[in-house]
Amino acid sequence: AKLKEGLTKTRQGITAKVDQVLKAYKKVDEELFEEIEEILITADVGVSTTMAIIDKLRSQAKERKISEARDLRSLLKEILWETLDLNKSHALHMDPLPAIILVVGVNGVGKTTSIGKLAHKLKSEGKKVLLAAGDTFRAAAIDQLEIWGNRVGVDVIKHQEGSDPAAVIYDAIQAAKARKIDVLICDTAGRLHNKTNLMNELGKVRKIVEREYGEASKEILLVLDATTGQNAIQQAKIFNDAVDVSGIVLTKLDGTAKGGVILGISSELNIPVKLIGVGEGMNDLQEFKPKEFVNALFG
Ligand code: GDP
C-alpha cells in the first residue's frame, strides 16, 4: 500500500497518460508508439531505455498480432517488468557472517536515512546489526547516524570528526567479530568531487575490509535519489567506475514524478536495484521486487 501510494505521481506520469493515449487511439499504429515513447522519456526513463522498450513493444505487438490499442497495456506492463528484472539477483549478499555492507553515495541522497532503515529492517528480521560511522568528514553525518542508531536500537562505532575512515572501519570489524554481529553496515564519505578522490577514499576502506575481514565486501550499495532523475544514472556511472557497486538503493520514490528513472537504472547500469525508499520513516525501506513494483504502477 505504501509503495502504491508513494508511486502516485509516477503512476500519473506514466500509466495514466498511457491509458489516455490507448483510449484515444483505439487501433495500434506507429503514431501510438511515438506517443508512448514521448510519455516514457518525459517520465525520466531515459532515451536509450525508452527506445529499447518501444522497440520491444512494437515487435511483440506485431508478433502477437495485437491490433486493439487497449491490448497494448498488458504487453507494456510485461515489458516494463522484464526491464526491471534484467538483473535477477535483488537480494542482499548475506554470507559469510558477519556480512559487511559498504554504503556509498553523494551527500543528500538519503544515505544515512537508508542505513538507519536498513539496520531496522535487518534487526526486525532477527539479525544482530552494527553500524560504522565511516563518513568522518562531517560531524553532522556522525551525529545523524547515531540518532538513527538510537532510534532503531543498534550500536554505532564512531571516531571523531576528521579521523581516518579506514580506522573506524577497522574498529568496527573487530567489534563485529567480537560481538558476533550478523551484519555490519558502514557509512562512507559523500563529499566526492572527482573520481580520483572517490577511488582514494573508498579504496582505503575496501583495503581495510579485505585485510581484516579476509575478503572483499560483497555488498557495496550505492544510494541514489530518484528525484534527481537522469542525474542519478550519471552518478551511478561515476561510482561504478570507481568501485564495483553490487546493488542500488533508490530513495525518495514517494512523491516524485521521476520514478521512471528506475527503468533506466535497471536497463543501463547492469546493477540490480535492491532496496527502495518510499518515505522518511524507519519502515519505509522495502526490498525491490520488480513484479510488485509494476503492479503498483499499473494497479
Ligand atoms: P545523506 O546526506 O545522504 O546521508 O542524506 P540523509 O539520509 O540525511 O537524507 C536527506 C533527506 O532525505 C532527509 O530529510 C531524509 O529524511 C530524506 N529521505 C531519505 N530517504 C527518503 C525517502 O525514501 N523518501 C523521502 N520522502 N525522503 C527521504
Short mmCIF file of C-alpha atoms and ligand atoms in Angstrom, two decimals, residues 105-114 117 135 138 141 144 148 187 223 225 250-255 276-280 284-285, ligand 1:
data_model
loop_
_atom_site.label_atom_id
_atom_site.label_comp_id
_atom_site.label_asym_id
_atom_site.label_seq_id
_atom_site.Cartn_x
_atom_site.Cartn_y
_atom_site.Cartn_z
CA GLY A 105 26.65 7.87 -2.41
CA VAL A 106 26.83 11.65 -2.52
CA ASN A 107 25.56 13.81 0.32
CA GLY A 108 21.87 14.44 0.47
CA VAL A 109 20.68 11.37 -1.43
CA GLY A 110 19.41 9.72 1.75
CA LYS A 111 22.41 7.58 2.66
CA THR A 112 22.22 7.94 6.44
CA THR A 113 18.47 7.51 6.45
CA SER A 114 18.74 4.38 4.32
CA LYS A 117 16.14 1.98 7.88
CA ASP A 135 31.80 9.41 6.96
CA ARG A 138 31.15 15.81 8.54
CA ALA A 141 27.00 12.72 9.44
CA GLN A 144 22.86 11.66 12.24
CA TRP A 148 19.37 6.58 13.75
CA ASP A 187 28.69 4.61 6.10
CA VAL A 223 22.35 5.18 -2.73
CA ASP A 225 17.94 9.85 -5.15
CA LEU A 250 16.83 4.13 -4.82
CA THR A 251 15.44 6.64 -2.33
CA LYS A 252 12.61 9.17 -2.35
CA LEU A 253 10.41 7.28 -4.79
CA ASP A 254 7.49 8.61 -2.80
CA GLY A 255 6.13 11.86 -4.05
CA ILE A 276 13.76 1.31 -2.48
CA GLY A 277 12.94 4.21 -0.19
CA VAL A 278 9.27 5.16 -0.05
CA GLY A 279 9.23 7.62 2.86
CA GLU A 280 11.19 9.10 5.74
CA ASP A 284 9.93 2.98 4.65
CA LEU A 285 12.68 0.92 3.06
P1 GDP B 1 22.62 11.81 3.32
O1 GDP B 1 23.26 13.15 3.28
O2 GDP B 1 22.76 11.10 2.00
O3 GDP B 1 23.04 10.96 4.46
O4 GDP B 1 21.05 12.08 3.41
P2 GDP B 1 20.04 11.89 4.63
O5 GDP B 1 19.93 10.46 4.97
O6 GDP B 1 20.38 12.84 5.70
O7 GDP B 1 18.67 12.29 3.91
C1 GDP B 1 18.43 13.56 3.34
C2 GDP B 1 16.94 13.86 3.42
O8 GDP B 1 16.22 12.95 2.58
C3 GDP B 1 16.36 13.67 4.81
O9 GDP B 1 15.45 14.72 5.04
C4 GDP B 1 15.62 12.35 4.74
O10 GDP B 1 14.52 12.26 5.61
C5 GDP B 1 15.17 12.34 3.30
N1 GDP B 1 14.93 10.98 2.78
C6 GDP B 1 15.78 9.95 2.74
N2 GDP B 1 15.21 8.87 2.16
C7 GDP B 1 13.95 9.23 1.82
C8 GDP B 1 12.84 8.56 1.17
O11 GDP B 1 12.89 7.39 0.75
N3 GDP B 1 11.70 9.31 1.00
C9 GDP B 1 11.61 10.60 1.41
N4 GDP B 1 10.47 11.24 1.19
N5 GDP B 1 12.62 11.25 2.00
C10 GDP B 1 13.77 10.59 2.21
#
